[in-house]
């Protein structure tokens, strides 16, 4: 297959491109605007006969039209992805996540292209800490932030284009990813690179909030499975049973990095901070036979710490500006 991957220079998109090169014979065209979050170095070393890079915007209808003409399937990762940025300036989230997805769907409609839309568990809002429930494909949408509301809007556009125009699309909603190539603005890489730099990790509020962690490579294998075997029009939740409180994760990072487990600071909480996410991925597992390979969060986290230690050239250029942004917000 000839795959078009939007956002393929970002964190999860680049992990997916590496996964495709390693596990399939597909060729990949990456369409990425290289915003502050995109990094060509995340695709370094991949064979040029398998991976082509095009710098461009998913809201550019003429460029999108041209690229769809040469694609058998499209996997759509491109997005503004960070909740804290969306609280600061929501506008780019509307442009990319809503108008960008609309632009791609119109091209998919014209070309009849197989389309897979990458989304998030945040569209479902949050769960109470003591609630045994987890999100399923039938949980009602209830997003909290500008980011998650634009992702919810993009999911609904995909559903409408399937029903009204027969677009051959699937959707996946995944929980929090960790692994290599994640921007230092995000929780886990921020704390790892803080410790490397001798800065104390920063925990929002009390740190009781729970996230459901999955390794980015497991997300990639799930997306490939859905692309190959998923039923058109269906939504699949992706998760690896990785619930942990933020406090537990910070303490584990500090311990794995040889520091006292309590050597962190509590800082201002995020506005509207979702309490807990938890995914029930039984539909994906039972219908399509997918299973995660990184069962051990501690082992995956240790490997991720090693990756940031070994790849300071990759993350250092973004570190100071990211910390200045947080300092301005008391975080
Ligand atoms: P990221 O911010 O690391 O990467 C986003 C990429 O999209 C960047 O390379 C950026 O340059 C590109 N991009 C942004 N706007 C663009 C535009 N207008 N045109 C073309 N390219 C553009 O994000 P990520 O964490 O890798 O997330 C990727 C996708 O996965 C998003 O759709 C996100 O909602 C979803 N998701 C993320 C997580 C997570 O834990 N990070 C979990 C579930 C779902
Ligand atoms: O659930 C999937 C979502 O996971 C994706 O849709 C988003 O794109 C992705 O960014 C992520 O969203 P979160 O807001 O959960 O991730 P973030 O890494 O920003 O924060 C994780 C948790 O850690 C959250 O409860 C906020 C907290 N946090 C974050 C930072 C940056 C801290 O306590 N301290 C920090 O410095």
Short mmCIF file of C-alpha atoms and ligand atoms in Angstrom, two decimals:
data_model
loop_
_atom_site.label_atom_id
_atom_site.label_comp_id
_atom_site.label_asym_id
_atom_site.label_seq_id
_atom_site.Cartn_x
_atom_site.Cartn_y
_atom_site.Cartn_z
CA UNK A 1 0.00 0.00 0.00
CA UNK A 2 0.93 3.64 -0.49
CA UNK A 3 0.15 5.32 2.83
CA UNK A 4 -0.27 9.04 3.42
CA UNK A 5 0.46 9.83 7.09
CA UNK A 6 -0.48 13.30 8.31
CA UNK A 7 1.46 14.57 11.33
CA UNK A 8 4.16 11.96 10.71
CA UNK A 9 6.90 14.21 12.12
CA UNK A 10 5.12 14.44 15.49
CA UNK A 11 5.43 12.09 18.45
CA UNK A 12 2.96 9.30 17.67
CA UNK A 13 2.97 9.79 13.90
CA UNK A 14 6.76 9.33 13.70
CA UNK A 15 6.56 6.22 15.90
CA UNK A 16 3.94 4.90 13.45
CA UNK A 17 6.17 5.57 10.42
CA UNK A 18 9.04 3.69 12.10
CA UNK A 19 6.62 0.84 12.89
CA UNK A 20 5.38 0.67 9.28
CA UNK A 21 8.91 0.56 7.86
CA UNK A 22 9.89 -2.18 10.30
CA UNK A 23 6.80 -4.39 10.08
CA UNK A 24 5.35 -3.96 6.54
CA UNK A 25 6.28 -3.36 2.89
CA UNK A 26 4.13 -0.23 2.60
CA UNK A 27 5.56 3.05 1.35
CA UNK A 28 4.79 6.23 3.29
CA UNK A 29 4.33 9.87 2.35
CA UNK A 30 4.43 12.08 5.43
CA UNK A 31 2.47 15.34 5.25
CA UNK A 32 3.50 17.58 8.14
CA UNK A 33 3.54 21.37 8.64
CA UNK A 34 6.50 21.15 11.07
CA UNK A 35 4.86 23.31 13.70
CA UNK A 36 6.77 23.73 16.98
CA UNK A 37 5.72 20.09 17.68
CA UNK A 38 7.02 18.54 14.46
CA UNK A 39 10.63 17.47 14.04
CA UNK A 40 12.20 16.01 10.89
CA UNK A 41 14.89 14.45 13.05
CA UNK A 42 12.24 12.03 14.33
CA UNK A 43 12.31 10.42 10.86
CA UNK A 44 16.11 10.36 10.51
CA UNK A 45 17.60 7.12 9.26
CA UNK A 46 14.47 5.84 7.52
CA UNK A 47 15.05 4.62 3.93
CA UNK A 48 14.25 7.31 1.33
CA UNK A 49 12.78 4.71 -1.06
CA UNK A 50 10.14 3.88 1.58
CA UNK A 51 9.49 7.28 3.22
CA UNK A 52 8.93 10.61 1.46
CA UNK A 53 8.51 13.85 3.42
CA UNK A 54 6.27 16.72 2.27
CA UNK A 55 6.17 19.89 4.34
CA UNK A 56 2.66 21.32 4.16
CA UNK A 57 -0.57 22.10 5.95
CA UNK A 58 -3.59 19.80 6.09
CA UNK A 59 -5.82 22.86 5.56
CA UNK A 60 -4.17 23.40 2.12
CA UNK A 61 -6.87 21.81 -0.07
CA UNK A 62 -4.81 21.90 -3.31
CA UNK A 63 -1.84 20.12 -1.72
CA UNK A 64 -4.12 17.62 0.01
CA UNK A 65 -5.87 16.89 -3.30
CA UNK A 66 -2.54 16.18 -5.01
CA UNK A 67 -1.34 13.86 -2.23
CA UNK A 68 -4.61 11.91 -2.01
CA UNK A 69 -4.29 11.16 -5.74
CA UNK A 70 -1.22 9.05 -4.94
CA UNK A 71 -2.45 7.33 -1.77
CA UNK A 72 -4.26 4.02 -1.18
CA UNK A 73 -4.96 4.85 2.46
CA UNK A 74 -4.58 7.84 4.78
CA UNK A 75 -3.78 7.75 8.50
CA UNK A 76 -4.54 11.12 10.07
CA UNK A 77 -2.42 12.04 13.11
CA UNK A 78 -1.86 15.77 12.46
CA UNK A 79 -3.31 17.89 15.24
CA UNK A 80 -2.63 20.54 17.79
CA UNK A 81 -2.27 18.10 20.67
CA UNK A 82 -1.45 19.87 23.95
CA UNK A 83 -4.18 20.75 26.46
CA UNK A 84 -2.14 23.48 28.17
CA UNK A 85 -1.57 25.28 24.84
CA UNK A 86 -5.28 25.04 24.04
CA UNK A 87 -6.08 26.86 27.29
CA UNK A 88 -3.64 29.60 26.29
CA UNK A 89 -4.71 30.04 22.64
CA UNK A 90 -7.52 27.82 21.28
CA UNK A 91 -7.54 29.18 17.70
CA UNK A 92 -4.89 26.88 16.10
CA UNK A 93 -6.81 23.91 17.54
CA UNK A 94 -9.92 24.92 15.60
CA UNK A 95 -7.95 25.48 12.40
CA UNK A 96 -6.00 22.22 12.37
CA UNK A 97 -8.24 19.80 14.26
CA UNK A 98 -11.57 20.89 12.75
CA UNK A 99 -10.85 22.58 9.39
CA UNK A 100 -7.85 20.34 8.71
CA UNK A 101 -9.87 17.17 9.30
CA UNK A 102 -12.71 18.56 7.17
CA UNK A 103 -10.24 19.27 4.32
CA UNK A 104 -8.95 15.68 4.43
CA UNK A 105 -12.45 14.20 4.58
CA UNK A 106 -13.51 16.12 1.49
CA UNK A 107 -10.50 14.70 -0.38
CA UNK A 108 -11.27 11.18 0.91
CA UNK A 109 -14.82 11.63 -0.37
CA UNK A 110 -13.67 12.70 -3.85
CA UNK A 111 -11.04 9.96 -4.17
CA UNK A 112 -12.82 7.13 -2.30
CA UNK A 113 -9.68 6.75 -0.16
CA UNK A 114 -9.59 4.50 2.92
CA UNK A 115 -9.24 6.90 5.87
CA UNK A 116 -8.23 6.22 9.47
CA UNK A 117 -8.77 9.01 11.98
CA UNK A 118 -6.57 9.13 15.11
CA UNK A 119 -8.36 10.45 18.16
CA UNK A 120 -8.18 10.50 21.92
CA UNK A 121 -9.99 9.13 24.97
CA UNK A 122 -10.36 12.75 26.14
CA UNK A 123 -13.45 13.14 23.95
CA UNK A 124 -15.31 11.22 26.68
CA UNK A 125 -14.47 13.71 29.44
CA UNK A 126 -13.26 12.23 32.70
CA UNK A 127 -14.12 9.59 35.32
CA UNK A 128 -14.20 9.79 39.11
CA UNK A 129 -11.12 8.40 40.86
CA UNK A 130 -13.14 5.80 42.77
CA UNK A 131 -15.41 4.83 39.84
CA UNK A 132 -14.79 1.26 38.60
CA UNK A 133 -16.09 2.31 35.14
CA UNK A 134 -13.85 2.66 32.09
CA UNK A 135 -14.55 4.34 28.74
CA UNK A 136 -16.09 2.16 26.01
CA UNK A 137 -17.09 2.88 22.40
CA UNK A 138 -20.60 3.80 23.61
CA UNK A 139 -19.60 6.28 26.34
CA UNK A 140 -21.25 9.66 25.56
CA UNK A 141 -18.99 12.48 24.35
CA UNK A 142 -18.30 15.06 27.09
CA UNK A 143 -15.01 16.89 26.33
CA UNK A 144 -13.56 19.38 28.82
CA UNK A 145 -10.84 21.47 27.11
CA UNK A 146 -10.54 23.41 23.85
CA UNK A 147 -8.20 20.62 22.68
CA UNK A 148 -10.53 17.73 23.49
CA UNK A 149 -13.62 19.55 22.21
CA UNK A 150 -11.96 20.09 18.81
CA UNK A 151 -10.93 16.41 18.72
CA UNK A 152 -14.55 15.48 19.57
CA UNK A 153 -15.73 17.75 16.75
CA UNK A 154 -13.33 16.10 14.31
CA UNK A 155 -14.59 12.61 15.31
CA UNK A 156 -18.17 13.71 14.66
CA UNK A 157 -17.20 15.06 11.24
CA UNK A 158 -15.70 11.66 10.36
CA UNK A 159 -18.88 9.87 11.48
CA UNK A 160 -21.01 12.25 9.40
CA UNK A 161 -18.83 11.80 6.28
CA UNK A 162 -19.15 8.01 6.66
CA UNK A 163 -22.91 8.11 6.97
CA UNK A 164 -23.78 10.91 4.53
CA UNK A 165 -21.10 10.43 1.86
CA UNK A 166 -20.01 6.81 2.24
CA UNK A 167 -16.41 7.68 3.14
CA UNK A 168 -14.56 4.47 4.08
CA UNK A 169 -13.33 5.60 7.48
CA UNK A 170 -12.53 4.15 10.90
CA UNK A 171 -11.76 6.01 14.14
CA UNK A 172 -9.57 5.07 17.09
CA UNK A 173 -9.55 6.77 20.48
CA UNK A 174 -6.38 6.05 22.44
CA UNK A 175 -5.22 6.78 25.98
CA UNK A 176 -2.00 8.61 27.01
CA UNK A 177 1.08 7.57 25.03
CA UNK A 178 4.70 7.51 26.20
CA UNK A 179 7.92 6.57 24.43
CA UNK A 180 10.64 8.12 22.23
CA UNK A 181 10.21 11.35 20.21
CA UNK A 182 7.61 12.92 22.57
CA UNK A 183 7.87 16.71 22.89
CA UNK A 184 9.27 17.97 26.21
CA UNK A 185 6.06 19.93 26.87
CA UNK A 186 4.30 16.65 27.77
CA UNK A 187 4.25 15.22 31.30
CA UNK A 188 6.68 12.27 31.14
CA UNK A 189 9.40 13.82 28.92
CA UNK A 190 9.14 17.11 30.81
CA UNK A 191 9.94 15.39 34.10
CA UNK A 192 12.69 13.15 32.66
CA UNK A 193 14.45 16.10 31.01
CA UNK A 194 13.98 18.21 34.15
CA UNK A 195 15.84 15.59 36.17
CA UNK A 196 18.59 15.39 33.52
CA UNK A 197 18.91 19.20 33.72
CA UNK A 198 18.87 19.26 37.55
CA UNK A 199 15.40 20.89 37.71
CA UNK A 200 12.82 19.46 40.15
CA UNK A 201 9.83 17.76 38.42
CA UNK A 202 6.56 19.72 38.49
CA UNK A 203 3.29 18.10 39.52
CA UNK A 204 0.01 19.90 38.84
CA UNK A 205 -2.07 20.25 42.01
CA UNK A 206 -1.99 17.25 44.35
CA UNK A 207 -1.04 14.83 41.55
CA UNK A 208 -3.97 12.47 42.21
CA UNK A 209 -5.15 12.64 38.57
CA UNK A 210 -4.96 9.29 36.80
CA UNK A 211 -3.85 8.64 33.21
CA UNK A 212 -3.97 5.27 31.40
CA UNK A 213 -0.49 4.84 29.85
CA UNK A 214 0.30 2.95 26.65
CA UNK A 215 3.62 2.71 24.80
CA UNK A 216 3.52 4.54 21.44
CA UNK A 217 4.62 1.37 19.61
CA UNK A 218 1.56 -0.47 20.97
CA UNK A 219 -0.60 2.39 19.69
CA UNK A 220 1.06 1.93 16.26
CA UNK A 221 0.41 -1.83 16.14
CA UNK A 222 -3.23 -1.21 17.08
CA UNK A 223 -3.66 1.38 14.31
CA UNK A 224 -2.11 -0.97 11.75
CA UNK A 225 -4.46 -3.74 12.91
CA UNK A 226 -7.49 -1.45 12.48
CA UNK A 227 -6.26 -0.32 9.05
CA UNK A 228 -5.95 -3.94 7.94
CA UNK A 229 -8.94 -5.54 9.65
CA UNK A 230 -11.23 -2.83 11.07
CA UNK A 231 -14.85 -2.57 9.97
CA UNK A 232 -15.70 0.63 8.05
CA UNK A 233 -17.65 3.14 10.13
CA UNK A 234 -16.53 1.62 13.43
CA UNK A 235 -14.77 3.21 16.39
CA UNK A 236 -12.12 1.26 18.35
CA UNK A 237 -10.74 2.23 21.76
CA UNK A 238 -7.01 1.59 22.22
CA UNK A 239 -5.53 1.06 25.69
CA UNK A 240 -3.13 -1.19 27.59
CA UNK A 241 -4.54 -1.23 31.15
CA UNK A 242 -1.91 1.24 32.35
CA UNK A 243 -3.72 3.35 34.95
CA UNK A 244 -1.36 5.30 37.24
CA UNK A 245 -1.70 8.53 39.23
CA UNK A 246 0.57 11.39 38.16
CA UNK A 247 2.19 11.29 41.60
CA UNK A 248 3.07 7.59 41.16
CA UNK A 249 4.59 8.32 37.74
CA UNK A 250 6.75 11.21 39.01
CA UNK A 251 7.95 9.12 41.96
CA UNK A 252 8.78 6.21 39.62
CA UNK A 253 10.74 8.49 37.25
CA UNK A 254 12.74 9.91 40.16
CA UNK A 255 13.47 6.46 41.56
CA UNK A 256 14.49 5.04 38.17
CA UNK A 257 16.80 8.06 37.72
CA UNK A 258 18.49 7.54 41.09
CA UNK A 259 16.88 10.49 42.88
CA UNK A 260 14.81 10.62 46.13
CA UNK A 261 11.18 9.80 45.24
CA UNK A 262 9.90 13.02 46.90
CA UNK A 263 12.27 15.43 45.08
CA UNK A 264 9.49 17.18 43.14
CA UNK A 265 7.40 20.39 43.44
CA UNK A 266 3.63 20.87 43.46
CA UNK A 267 2.68 23.70 41.07
CA UNK A 268 -0.53 25.44 39.95
CA UNK A 269 -3.19 23.03 38.72
CA UNK A 270 -4.46 22.96 35.11
CA UNK A 271 -7.80 24.75 34.57
CA UNK A 272 -10.60 22.21 34.16
CA UNK A 273 -8.09 19.39 34.80
CA UNK A 274 -9.65 16.00 33.90
CA UNK A 275 -9.47 13.66 36.90
CA UNK A 276 -9.13 10.20 35.41
CA UNK A 277 -9.04 8.45 32.03
CA UNK A 278 -9.41 4.66 31.71
CA UNK A 279 -9.91 2.60 28.56
CA UNK A 280 -11.76 -0.67 28.05
CA UNK A 281 -10.16 -1.99 24.84
CA UNK A 282 -12.01 -5.34 24.74
CA UNK A 283 -13.68 -4.61 21.38
CA UNK A 284 -10.29 -4.17 19.65
CA UNK A 285 -8.84 -7.21 21.41
CA UNK A 286 -11.77 -9.60 20.86
CA UNK A 287 -12.89 -8.51 17.35
CA UNK A 288 -9.51 -7.83 15.76
CA UNK A 289 -7.20 -9.96 17.93
CA UNK A 290 -4.88 -7.09 18.98
CA UNK A 291 -2.80 -7.20 22.18
CA UNK A 292 -0.16 -4.78 23.52
CA UNK A 293 3.47 -5.94 23.66
CA UNK A 294 4.72 -3.46 26.30
CA UNK A 295 2.86 -5.00 29.28
CA UNK A 296 5.40 -3.67 31.77
CA UNK A 297 5.04 0.12 32.28
CA UNK A 298 8.12 0.31 34.52
CA UNK A 299 10.30 -1.38 31.87
CA UNK A 300 8.90 0.83 29.10
CA UNK A 301 9.49 3.93 31.23
CA UNK A 302 13.09 2.90 31.98
CA UNK A 303 13.73 2.46 28.23
CA UNK A 304 12.16 5.88 27.58
CA UNK A 305 14.42 7.48 30.22
CA UNK A 306 17.42 5.89 28.47
CA UNK A 307 16.22 7.28 25.13
CA UNK A 308 16.05 10.86 26.50
CA UNK A 309 19.49 10.43 28.12
CA UNK A 310 20.91 9.26 24.77
CA UNK A 311 19.16 11.85 22.58
CA UNK A 312 19.71 15.21 24.23
CA UNK A 313 20.42 16.74 20.77
CA UNK A 314 16.85 15.87 19.79
CA UNK A 315 15.10 17.54 22.75
CA UNK A 316 17.48 20.25 24.00
CA UNK A 317 16.49 22.91 21.37
CA UNK A 318 12.89 22.95 22.71
CA UNK A 319 13.60 22.71 26.43
CA UNK A 320 14.29 26.32 27.47
CA UNK A 321 11.31 27.82 25.58
CA UNK A 322 9.01 25.12 27.01
CA UNK A 323 10.10 25.81 30.59
CA UNK A 324 9.74 29.58 30.03
CA UNK A 325 6.15 29.00 28.86
CA UNK A 326 5.35 26.99 31.99
CA UNK A 327 7.11 29.45 34.31
CA UNK A 328 4.84 32.20 32.95
CA UNK A 329 1.82 30.16 34.06
CA UNK A 330 3.20 29.31 37.52
CA UNK A 331 3.70 25.70 36.41
P1 LIG B 1 2.28 16.05 18.35
O1 LIG B 1 1.88 17.42 18.78
O2 LIG B 1 3.54 15.45 18.89
O3 LIG B 1 2.41 16.01 16.75
C1 LIG B 1 1.50 16.64 15.91
C2 LIG B 1 2.12 16.73 14.52
O4 LIG B 1 1.16 17.32 13.63
C3 LIG B 1 3.38 17.61 14.46
O5 LIG B 1 4.38 16.97 13.72
C4 LIG B 1 2.89 18.88 13.77
O6 LIG B 1 3.91 19.53 13.02
C5 LIG B 1 1.79 18.33 12.86
N1 LIG B 1 0.79 19.35 12.53
C6 LIG B 1 0.14 20.18 13.38
N2 LIG B 1 -0.69 20.98 12.69
C7 LIG B 1 -0.59 20.63 11.38
C8 LIG B 1 -1.20 21.07 10.21
N3 LIG B 1 -2.11 22.06 10.21
N4 LIG B 1 -0.87 20.47 9.03
C9 LIG B 1 0.05 19.48 9.00
N5 LIG B 1 0.68 19.03 10.10
C10 LIG B 1 0.37 19.60 11.28
O7 LIG B 1 1.03 15.14 18.65
P2 LIG B 1 0.95 13.60 19.11
O8 LIG B 1 1.03 13.53 20.58
O9 LIG B 1 1.88 12.81 18.29
O10 LIG B 1 -0.55 13.27 18.68
C11 LIG B 1 -0.83 12.81 17.37
C12 LIG B 1 -2.31 12.48 17.27
O11 LIG B 1 -2.64 11.48 18.23
C13 LIG B 1 -3.23 13.66 17.55
O12 LIG B 1 -4.31 13.59 16.66
C14 LIG B 1 -3.68 13.44 18.98
O13 LIG B 1 -4.94 14.01 19.20
C15 LIG B 1 -3.73 11.94 19.04
N6 LIG B 1 -3.55 11.32 20.36
C16 LIG B 1 -2.46 11.65 21.13
C17 LIG B 1 -2.25 11.00 22.34
C18 LIG B 1 -1.04 11.29 23.21
O14 LIG B 1 -0.92 10.72 24.29
N7 LIG B 1 -0.10 12.13 22.79
C19 LIG B 1 -3.18 10.04 22.78
C20 LIG B 1 -4.29 9.74 21.98
C21 LIG B 1 -4.46 10.38 20.77
O1 LIG B 2 -5.47 10.89 26.93
C1 LIG B 2 -4.90 11.18 25.70
C2 LIG B 2 -4.29 12.56 25.70
O2 LIG B 2 -3.09 12.46 26.47
C3 LIG B 2 -3.98 13.07 24.31
O3 LIG B 2 -5.20 13.28 23.63
C4 LIG B 2 -3.20 14.40 24.36
O4 LIG B 2 -2.83 14.78 23.05
C5 LIG B 2 -1.97 14.19 25.20
O5 LIG B 2 -1.27 15.42 25.34
C6 LIG B 2 -2.36 13.65 26.58
O6 LIG B 2 -3.12 14.64 27.30
P1 LIG B 2 -2.84 14.95 28.86
O7 LIG B 2 -3.31 16.33 29.12
O8 LIG B 2 -3.32 13.84 29.70
O9 LIG B 2 -1.21 14.86 28.83
P2 LIG B 2 -0.06 15.74 29.52
O10 LIG B 2 1.21 15.05 29.20
O11 LIG B 2 -0.17 17.18 29.17
O12 LIG B 2 -0.39 15.59 31.06
C7 LIG B 2 -0.53 14.31 31.68
C8 LIG B 2 -0.96 14.53 33.11
O13 LIG B 2 0.12 15.13 33.84
C9 LIG B 2 -2.12 15.49 33.27
O14 LIG B 2 -2.92 15.05 34.35
C10 LIG B 2 -1.46 16.83 33.61
C11 LIG B 2 -0.25 16.41 34.40
N1 LIG B 2 0.95 17.26 34.30
C12 LIG B 2 1.38 17.65 33.06
C13 LIG B 2 2.53 18.39 32.93
C14 LIG B 2 3.02 18.86 31.58
C15 LIG B 2 1.67 17.56 35.45
O15 LIG B 2 1.30 17.18 36.57
N2 LIG B 2 2.83 18.28 35.33
C16 LIG B 2 3.29 18.71 34.12
O16 LIG B 2 4.36 19.36 34.07
#
